[in-house]
Phi, psi and omega in degrees: 000127181287147176285153176239199180168028172242142174225158184278129176214074182305325179292323178290323177298316179293324180298314179298317179304313185292331174300314181296317178298319178295328181277004180064035178251017183066225179182318180267170180305319185281350183236011181294129181297139173087356179247123175304149183311127180262002182302124178077015183292320182289319177299319182294318181297319183293323177297332180270000176092012175270109184255350185217129174229110183236107186297332183288355169301329181300314184295319177294331172293324182277322191260342186077015180195169171280144170294146178292161180288154177273155175219106180272149174241345174238185187278051187259014188297319185294322181288324177293323178292324179289321175296323176295320177301311183292318180299316184289320179301317181291314180299317183296318178295323180294311181294326179278001179067022175287339179219162168255101185215172179248128175305127185221136179285132184248165186254129172276333185300316180296315180304315182299312181294318181294318179300318183276313189272335186247307178294312181273347181057032173081002181258108184258002179094171184287152178289155177282159178287159177081207186251043183294141184248024179286174183302321183295320188273330181276352180099348179255173168109170180198166172259156185295319184303320177293325179288321173302313183296321177301319181287337179276319190261328191247318176140175180234130186255132170278153180292154179154193173253113184239128181050040179078359179263126183275101174244029178290341174215173187306132179222076188296328176299328181285323174300313180293322179294318177293335186273002178287148177306138177068012176287158184234118175276128182313139181299326180296325176289317176302319181295322182291330182271334189305322181292348187249122187227168181232152166268139182232154177203146180265141173266124181272347184207166178292334174292318174297319175304310184297316180297313178302315182292325177289345175266000178091023179247099174301162182228157178248112187249123180240132185194169172273357174257116177206174181296130177297141177307333181271002184297149176235135177298127177245097184059037177086002188246140170232132175280141171280138181223159178292130184225164180296145182064215182209158183214150176236140180216156179277152171248119187234030176167169182225145183213147177265115188282332180210157180294151176240148176286324186221095179302339181282350176278100186301318181297313180294323178297309183292327176297337179257006185260145175227158180244139174284134183238135174248122185263184179227034178244034181073208184280067178232148358274161177274166179124203186280108179275005179273100180286124177262116185230184187295340184254000179140226179234140184222126182276125184278152173291156173303139177078014178237159175205177174241133177240143183297148178297326181303323177295320176301321180300319178294318181300320178292322180290335182270018176100012180284171180216149174222123178240128176260143183227155173219127176290131180245345179228100189239203193261121178273152178290139174271158187297327185249023185292331181075006183252124179286132176239123177306133179096344183298332180295335179282343189280347183296000000 
């Protein structure tokens, strides 16, 4: 059985939402300050014949390959999803020439520790009765709202060796250590992350999710509805089903799975819509990775699948949460980086 690590906390999600409203940043996708209205973006794309928007194409353009899949062994799924959202957001902006920046590998370990020990202050709430194995009860885990707030208020850490701590590659033990109640993250690490921040917004519905994804804002979705560990890809698709505990995975694109007669019919449009999902269980699920959609066939990256929007709607109704993020203070290219950055030629 694969580990999970998300739990439902609607009161905390509402609290984070209210913080954004108080800061005059709106709260939902459609009211976030500084973001042009995203209302109707997915519908408009479909009307133009754009049936697939996959943000992770940007990483393949910059790296010449897909990033490998994540594989959690502890309850770090939500932090891995948040890191993937930020990583993908930054790559997408570079490729779309929205920023002049350098592709940078980011750390989920820092986000996990900050969300638990600093944003939540080590209090995850009371355990559930019985032998529940969700993140709250097993001692691991986080909620998406806390991770989004961490990337907005405290910072985003790039990989490397910082204050003698090796984060040049995945170090889940360090994440768990930083996430313990009353743990202290070194000031040098906090200082290294502080200049880099994200804009965050909550999706209240699957239509908001679709519009945010069509606008280039990846999302972190946590719910008790997720792909079963026993799931097999069927033409690139896995259905979300109710499972024990809760799990979080990134959403990095939107796709029209079959043609629609009337894109203005919201019900028809959403019934034909799917979201790209990036898991944290290694090269899972197995099966046919050739996604068949309204525009043809698209090969999915390892560790990814597409799930119907309708399944996400059930997950949201059952206490799930989805937060979209966009890096707004990122990494500038250095003169001697040796890395080509789209748009860098205009910076001279």
